[in-house]
Short mmCIF file of C-alpha atoms in Angstrom, two decimals:
data_model
loop_
_atom_site.label_atom_id
_atom_site.label_comp_id
_atom_site.label_asym_id
_atom_site.label_seq_id
_atom_site.Cartn_x
_atom_site.Cartn_y
_atom_site.Cartn_z
CA UNK A 1 0.00 0.00 0.00
CA UNK A 2 1.55 3.27 -1.16
CA UNK A 3 0.86 6.55 0.65
CA UNK A 4 1.60 9.97 -0.82
CA UNK A 5 0.66 13.59 -1.41
CA UNK A 6 -1.02 15.50 -4.22
CA UNK A 7 -0.57 19.27 -4.56
CA UNK A 8 -2.07 21.71 -7.02
CA UNK A 9 0.33 24.42 -5.79
CA UNK A 10 -2.46 26.94 -5.23
CA UNK A 11 -1.94 30.66 -4.70
CA UNK A 12 -5.34 31.79 -3.51
CA UNK A 13 -5.75 34.73 -1.09
CA UNK A 14 -4.82 34.18 2.54
CA UNK A 15 -8.16 33.82 4.33
CA UNK A 16 -7.06 36.08 7.19
CA UNK A 17 -5.08 38.82 5.45
CA UNK A 18 -6.28 38.62 1.84
CA UNK A 19 -2.69 38.62 0.66
CA UNK A 20 -1.66 36.43 -2.26
CA UNK A 21 1.81 34.93 -2.29
CA UNK A 22 3.83 35.00 -5.47
CA UNK A 23 3.97 32.02 -7.77
CA UNK A 24 7.71 31.88 -7.12
CA UNK A 25 7.27 31.57 -3.36
CA UNK A 26 4.64 28.85 -3.64
CA UNK A 27 6.81 26.89 -6.09
CA UNK A 28 9.71 27.00 -3.64
CA UNK A 29 7.38 25.86 -0.87
CA UNK A 30 6.12 22.83 -2.78
CA UNK A 31 9.70 21.71 -3.45
CA UNK A 32 10.24 21.81 0.34
CA UNK A 33 7.08 19.74 0.77
CA UNK A 34 8.36 17.11 -1.68
CA UNK A 35 11.71 16.93 0.12
CA UNK A 36 10.00 16.47 3.48
CA UNK A 37 7.67 13.82 2.07
CA UNK A 38 10.74 11.90 0.94
CA UNK A 39 12.42 12.28 4.32
CA UNK A 40 9.42 10.97 6.31
CA UNK A 41 9.04 7.89 4.13
CA UNK A 42 6.11 8.69 1.86
CA UNK A 43 6.01 6.81 -1.42
CA UNK A 44 4.86 9.33 -4.01
CA UNK A 45 4.29 13.05 -4.57
CA UNK A 46 2.07 14.38 -7.37
CA UNK A 47 1.90 17.90 -8.80
CA UNK A 48 -1.11 18.99 -10.84
CA UNK A 49 -0.97 20.95 -14.10
CA UNK A 50 -3.06 24.13 -14.27
CA UNK A 51 -3.01 27.27 -16.39
CA UNK A 52 -4.76 29.75 -14.12
CA UNK A 53 -3.60 32.67 -12.01
CA UNK A 54 -4.55 30.89 -8.77
CA UNK A 55 -2.28 27.88 -9.45
CA UNK A 56 1.50 28.14 -9.73
CA UNK A 57 2.41 24.87 -11.48
CA UNK A 58 1.78 24.90 -15.22
CA UNK A 59 4.69 22.49 -15.78
CA UNK A 60 4.72 19.64 -13.24
CA UNK A 61 7.81 18.02 -14.74
CA UNK A 62 9.87 21.16 -14.11
CA UNK A 63 8.67 21.42 -10.50
CA UNK A 64 9.32 17.75 -9.86
CA UNK A 65 12.76 17.97 -11.46
CA UNK A 66 13.65 20.72 -9.00
CA UNK A 67 12.97 18.24 -6.20
CA UNK A 68 14.46 15.19 -7.91
CA UNK A 69 18.08 15.86 -7.02
CA UNK A 70 17.10 16.73 -3.43
CA UNK A 71 15.29 13.43 -2.84
CA UNK A 72 16.33 9.79 -2.91
CA UNK A 73 13.37 7.41 -2.99
CA UNK A 74 10.01 9.13 -3.41
CA UNK A 75 8.25 8.67 -6.74
CA UNK A 76 7.46 11.86 -8.65
CA UNK A 77 4.32 12.15 -10.76
CA UNK A 78 2.07 14.64 -12.46
CA UNK A 79 -1.43 14.81 -11.02
CA UNK A 80 -2.56 15.19 -13.73
CA UNK A 81 -0.91 16.04 -17.03
CA UNK A 82 -3.71 17.57 -19.14
CA UNK A 83 -2.96 15.31 -22.07
CA UNK A 84 -5.81 16.51 -24.29
CA UNK A 85 -4.09 19.88 -24.79
CA UNK A 86 -0.46 18.72 -24.59
CA UNK A 87 2.00 17.45 -27.18
CA UNK A 88 2.63 13.79 -26.27
CA UNK A 89 6.17 13.99 -27.68
CA UNK A 90 7.05 16.83 -25.33
CA UNK A 91 5.27 15.19 -22.40
CA UNK A 92 7.30 12.04 -22.87
CA UNK A 93 10.55 13.98 -23.26
CA UNK A 94 9.90 16.03 -20.11
CA UNK A 95 9.12 13.01 -17.95
CA UNK A 96 11.91 10.91 -19.45
CA UNK A 97 14.22 13.77 -18.46
CA UNK A 98 12.75 13.74 -14.95
CA UNK A 99 13.22 9.97 -14.88
CA UNK A 100 16.88 10.37 -15.70
CA UNK A 101 17.47 13.09 -13.10
CA UNK A 102 15.65 11.07 -10.42
CA UNK A 103 17.22 7.77 -11.51
CA UNK A 104 13.96 6.04 -12.34
CA UNK A 105 11.33 7.65 -10.10
CA UNK A 106 9.15 9.52 -12.62
CA UNK A 107 5.54 8.78 -13.54
CA UNK A 108 2.95 10.38 -15.78
CA UNK A 109 -0.64 10.64 -14.65
CA UNK A 110 -2.62 11.40 -17.80
CA UNK A 111 -6.06 12.96 -17.62
CA UNK A 112 -8.41 15.52 -19.07
CA UNK A 113 -8.11 17.91 -16.13
CA UNK A 114 -10.96 19.74 -14.43
CA UNK A 115 -10.43 23.13 -16.12
CA UNK A 116 -10.48 24.16 -19.77
CA UNK A 117 -8.03 27.10 -19.88
CA UNK A 118 -5.32 25.05 -21.58
CA UNK A 119 -7.42 24.43 -24.71
CA UNK A 120 -7.52 27.99 -26.08
CA UNK A 121 -4.04 28.65 -24.68
CA UNK A 122 -2.52 25.94 -26.86
CA UNK A 123 -4.89 26.31 -29.80
CA UNK A 124 -7.18 23.31 -29.31
CA UNK A 125 -10.91 23.17 -29.92
CA UNK A 126 -13.06 22.07 -26.98
CA UNK A 127 -15.37 20.38 -29.45
CA UNK A 128 -12.58 17.84 -29.95
CA UNK A 129 -12.35 17.14 -26.19
CA UNK A 130 -12.82 13.36 -26.28
CA UNK A 131 -11.09 12.74 -29.59
CA UNK A 132 -8.04 14.72 -28.50
CA UNK A 133 -7.53 12.71 -25.35
CA UNK A 134 -7.89 9.36 -27.08
CA UNK A 135 -5.49 10.31 -29.86
CA UNK A 136 -2.90 11.91 -27.57
CA UNK A 137 -2.92 8.91 -25.23
CA UNK A 138 -2.47 6.54 -28.15
CA UNK A 139 0.56 8.50 -29.35
CA UNK A 140 2.06 8.76 -25.84
CA UNK A 141 1.85 4.99 -25.42
CA UNK A 142 3.37 4.47 -28.88
CA UNK A 143 6.33 6.69 -27.96
CA UNK A 144 6.76 4.77 -24.72
CA UNK A 145 6.76 1.49 -26.62
CA UNK A 146 9.30 2.36 -29.30
CA UNK A 147 12.28 4.68 -29.72
CA UNK A 148 11.40 5.32 -33.35
CA UNK A 149 7.82 6.40 -34.05
CA UNK A 150 5.61 6.37 -37.12
CA UNK A 151 2.42 8.34 -36.49
CA UNK A 152 -0.60 9.51 -38.45
CA UNK A 153 -3.28 11.31 -36.49
CA UNK A 154 -6.03 13.84 -36.93
CA UNK A 155 -4.87 16.67 -34.66
CA UNK A 156 -1.08 16.55 -34.70
CA UNK A 157 1.44 16.62 -37.56
CA UNK A 158 2.60 13.20 -38.66
CA UNK A 159 5.81 11.59 -37.40
CA UNK A 160 7.72 9.59 -39.99
CA UNK A 161 10.04 7.11 -38.30
CA UNK A 162 11.64 9.69 -36.00
CA UNK A 163 13.31 9.03 -32.65
CA UNK A 164 12.05 10.54 -29.40
CA UNK A 165 14.76 11.28 -26.81
CA UNK A 166 15.88 11.00 -24.10
CA UNK A 167 14.75 7.51 -23.26
CA UNK A 168 13.77 6.96 -19.63
CA UNK A 169 15.55 4.84 -17.03
CA UNK A 170 12.35 2.86 -16.44
CA UNK A 171 11.15 0.62 -19.22
CA UNK A 172 8.32 1.20 -19.48
CA UNK A 173 7.87 4.66 -18.00
CA UNK A 174 4.77 4.35 -15.77
CA UNK A 175 1.65 6.01 -17.18
CA UNK A 176 -1.47 6.19 -15.02
CA UNK A 177 -4.96 7.19 -16.14
CA UNK A 178 -6.62 9.79 -13.94
CA UNK A 179 -10.41 9.75 -13.68
CA UNK A 180 -13.09 11.57 -11.78
CA UNK A 181 -15.22 8.43 -11.72
CA UNK A 182 -16.19 8.08 -15.35
CA UNK A 183 -16.95 4.50 -16.39
CA UNK A 184 -15.49 5.04 -19.86
CA UNK A 185 -12.17 6.13 -18.36
CA UNK A 186 -12.06 3.11 -16.07
CA UNK A 187 -12.80 0.72 -18.94
CA UNK A 188 -10.19 2.39 -21.16
CA UNK A 189 -7.53 2.06 -18.46
CA UNK A 190 -8.46 -1.57 -17.92
CA UNK A 191 -8.38 -2.49 -21.59
CA UNK A 192 -4.96 -0.87 -21.89
CA UNK A 193 -3.69 -2.49 -18.70
CA UNK A 194 -2.75 0.90 -17.24
CA UNK A 195 -2.94 1.81 -13.55
CA UNK A 196 -5.97 3.90 -12.63
CA UNK A 197 -6.26 6.75 -10.13
CA UNK A 198 -9.66 8.02 -9.04
CA UNK A 199 -10.50 11.48 -7.73
CA UNK A 200 -12.55 10.42 -4.70
CA UNK A 201 -13.48 13.85 -3.39
CA UNK A 202 -17.19 13.59 -2.59
CA UNK A 203 -19.91 11.24 -1.48
CA UNK A 204 -19.09 7.84 -0.03
CA UNK A 205 -15.74 6.39 -1.18
CA UNK A 206 -17.16 2.87 -1.11
CA UNK A 207 -19.44 3.84 -4.00
CA UNK A 208 -16.32 3.63 -6.19
CA UNK A 209 -15.98 -0.12 -5.58
CA UNK A 210 -18.15 -1.09 -8.60
CA UNK A 211 -16.04 1.18 -10.80
CA UNK A 212 -12.87 -0.58 -9.66
CA UNK A 213 -14.49 -3.93 -10.42
CA UNK A 214 -15.49 -2.67 -13.89
CA UNK A 215 -11.88 -1.61 -14.46
CA UNK A 216 -10.58 -5.03 -13.46
CA UNK A 217 -13.19 -6.80 -15.56
CA UNK A 218 -12.12 -4.81 -18.63
CA UNK A 219 -8.47 -5.61 -17.92
CA UNK A 220 -9.19 -9.32 -17.58
CA UNK A 221 -11.19 -9.24 -20.83
CA UNK A 222 -8.16 -7.74 -22.58
CA UNK A 223 -5.89 -10.46 -21.21
CA UNK A 224 -4.04 -8.42 -18.58
CA UNK A 225 -2.92 -9.85 -15.24
CA UNK A 226 -5.47 -8.34 -12.84
CA UNK A 227 -3.31 -9.15 -9.81
CA UNK A 228 -0.72 -6.66 -11.05
CA UNK A 229 -3.12 -3.76 -11.55
CA UNK A 230 -2.75 -0.68 -9.38
CA UNK A 231 -5.64 1.54 -8.31
CA UNK A 232 -5.08 4.88 -6.63
CA UNK A 233 -7.20 7.44 -4.79
CA UNK A 234 -6.72 11.20 -4.88
CA UNK A 235 -8.62 12.41 -1.80
CA UNK A 236 -8.74 15.65 0.17
CA UNK A 237 -7.30 15.43 3.67
CA UNK A 238 -5.32 16.87 6.55
CA UNK A 239 -3.62 15.38 9.60
CA UNK A 240 -2.98 17.02 12.98
CA UNK A 241 -2.22 15.84 16.51
CA UNK A 242 -5.91 15.49 17.34
CA UNK A 243 -9.08 15.39 15.27
CA UNK A 244 -10.59 18.61 16.59
CA UNK A 245 -7.41 20.54 15.79
CA UNK A 246 -7.25 18.98 12.31
CA UNK A 247 -10.84 19.95 11.53
CA UNK A 248 -10.61 23.48 12.90
CA UNK A 249 -7.31 24.11 11.11
CA UNK A 250 -8.33 22.69 7.74
CA UNK A 251 -11.89 23.98 7.49
CA UNK A 252 -11.37 27.73 6.79
CA UNK A 253 -9.15 27.33 3.72
CA UNK A 254 -11.17 24.36 2.50
CA UNK A 255 -14.39 26.35 2.75
CA UNK A 256 -12.82 29.24 0.85
CA UNK A 257 -11.54 26.96 -1.88
CA UNK A 258 -14.75 24.97 -2.25
CA UNK A 259 -16.91 28.08 -2.43
CA UNK A 260 -14.58 29.71 -4.96
CA UNK A 261 -14.97 26.70 -7.25
CA UNK A 262 -18.63 26.48 -6.35
CA UNK A 263 -19.31 29.93 -7.75
CA UNK A 264 -17.77 28.88 -11.05
CA UNK A 265 -19.59 25.56 -11.22
CA UNK A 266 -22.93 26.24 -9.60
CA UNK A 267 -22.37 24.20 -6.45
CA UNK A 268 -24.34 24.82 -3.27
CA UNK A 269 -22.70 26.82 -0.48
CA UNK A 270 -20.08 24.85 1.46
CA UNK A 271 -20.45 25.34 5.21
CA UNK A 272 -19.16 23.65 8.37
CA UNK A 273 -21.99 21.12 8.38
CA UNK A 274 -21.02 20.03 4.85
CA UNK A 275 -17.41 19.73 5.96
CA UNK A 276 -18.22 17.78 9.11
CA UNK A 277 -20.49 15.39 7.22
CA UNK A 278 -17.73 14.68 4.70
CA UNK A 279 -15.18 13.87 7.40
CA UNK A 280 -17.31 11.15 9.00
CA UNK A 281 -15.94 7.64 8.67
CA UNK A 282 -18.01 6.98 5.54
CA UNK A 283 -17.21 10.38 4.00
CA UNK A 284 -14.64 11.47 1.44
CA UNK A 285 -12.63 13.88 3.65
CA UNK A 286 -9.60 12.29 5.32
CA UNK A 287 -9.28 14.82 8.12
CA UNK A 288 -8.31 13.94 11.68
CA UNK A 289 -5.66 12.58 13.99
CA UNK A 290 -3.26 9.93 12.64
CA UNK A 291 -5.33 6.97 13.79
CA UNK A 292 -8.59 8.35 12.36
CA UNK A 293 -7.02 9.00 8.97
CA UNK A 294 -5.22 5.64 8.98
CA UNK A 295 -8.42 3.73 9.71
CA UNK A 296 -10.24 5.48 6.86
CA UNK A 297 -7.44 4.63 4.43
CA UNK A 298 -7.43 1.00 5.59
CA UNK A 299 -11.20 0.87 5.05
CA UNK A 300 -10.71 2.24 1.52
CA UNK A 301 -8.13 -0.44 0.76
CA UNK A 302 -10.30 -3.27 2.07
CA UNK A 303 -13.61 -2.20 0.57
CA UNK A 304 -12.68 -0.42 -2.67
CA UNK A 305 -9.39 -2.07 -3.60
CA UNK A 306 -7.15 1.00 -3.51
CA UNK A 307 -3.41 0.22 -3.60
CA UNK A 308 -2.19 3.85 -3.54
CA UNK A 309 -3.63 6.66 -1.43
CA UNK A 310 -2.70 10.26 -2.27
CA UNK A 311 -3.79 12.97 0.15
CA UNK A 312 -4.58 16.28 -1.55
CA UNK A 313 -3.26 18.93 0.82
CA UNK A 314 -3.66 21.84 1.05
CA UNK A 315 -6.95 22.69 -0.59
CA UNK A 316 -6.61 26.44 -1.23
CA UNK A 317 -3.81 28.32 0.55
CA UNK A 318 -2.68 27.37 4.06
CA UNK A 319 0.32 28.42 6.17
CA UNK A 320 3.34 26.46 5.02
CA UNK A 321 4.21 25.17 8.49
CA UNK A 322 0.75 23.59 8.83
CA UNK A 323 1.13 21.79 5.52
CA UNK A 324 4.59 20.54 6.45
CA UNK A 325 3.31 19.22 9.78
CA UNK A 326 0.46 17.36 8.05
CA UNK A 327 2.96 15.77 5.64
CA UNK A 328 5.21 14.79 8.53
CA UNK A 329 2.35 13.13 10.43
CA UNK A 330 1.14 11.35 7.30
CA UNK A 331 4.59 9.87 6.78
CA UNK A 332 5.61 9.09 10.36
CA UNK A 333 2.27 8.23 12.00
CA UNK A 334 -0.38 7.39 9.40
CA UNK A 335 1.59 5.45 6.80
CA UNK A 336 3.18 2.96 9.27
CA UNK A 337 -0.25 2.19 10.77
CA UNK A 338 -1.74 1.60 7.33
CA UNK A 339 1.11 -0.55 6.06
CA UNK A 340 1.14 -2.72 9.17
CA UNK A 341 -2.61 -3.31 9.18
CA UNK A 342 -2.81 -3.98 5.44
CA UNK A 343 0.14 -6.40 5.60
CA UNK A 344 -1.65 -8.38 8.33
CA UNK A 345 -4.92 -8.35 6.42
CA UNK A 346 -3.32 -9.49 3.19
CA UNK A 347 -1.46 -12.28 5.01
CA UNK A 348 -4.78 -13.52 6.44
CA UNK A 349 -6.34 -13.42 2.96
CA UNK A 350 -3.69 -15.71 1.47
#
């Protein structure tokens, strides 16, 4: 069972002062967060790609490369790479470069993303949303498979037996499919035999169990070894010394972030009752003391089949020391509890 962190490197206004930190400061902070995550024994750190003023990381591979030489074991992944509006050749080159710098610790998490700013920015038509992703993923996998590529597609210039370099340390370079819970995405990942990561950020996490089974069924149908499949969860959370402190510390910035997105997307107002309901044992918020968070992750592993848990923290802007403390507790207190319990459970299952 792998435990890690997801960050979108947000630069939203400080909820107390209204001040907004610079992109440069927040980028330096997230590198510190990655280094700490490595030091406390976490398995993976993911950085999301966004092209908005309130997010600092438009190029996850560059951010992760800054941390690569300062870390020794943690895996470094995008979360996600917005593949629909990206050039698969450049994506592969960037992450192969990261793989070389980190000596084989890079991953690509390919997805559509939850925002659309990158489409006009890079000259893509939103009407081609689905077709773009399918075509770009096909090309990315082709590049991963072979040094020399022959390609004919509908949205990108052809490639006529040209090499794509550098080649990564890992063969193959891991490519995950990120999904918000769409059945089509799960089936696609299964048919391709690719690891799947689900954005489990609302409702009851156990409701994703049928989707995981659908993914495995598709993989088995395509002839893949289901026992080797990996399924991840990207879930909002925060850890503190006690549950009351965790909730009180995490709520203000979470409320601000949820209501900011809610205005854009027509969501209902997010208040403390919504927050408290979501952090119940059957809810999608992983907020509490180390034991509370560990038990929820263990439940997710046993009842949904998750093999990698990535805690999205912070949601919106929080003081850097609070984020660092949450990462420290996740690595030193939560992860050991989860690994020990899951190891016992899996031994009993054999």
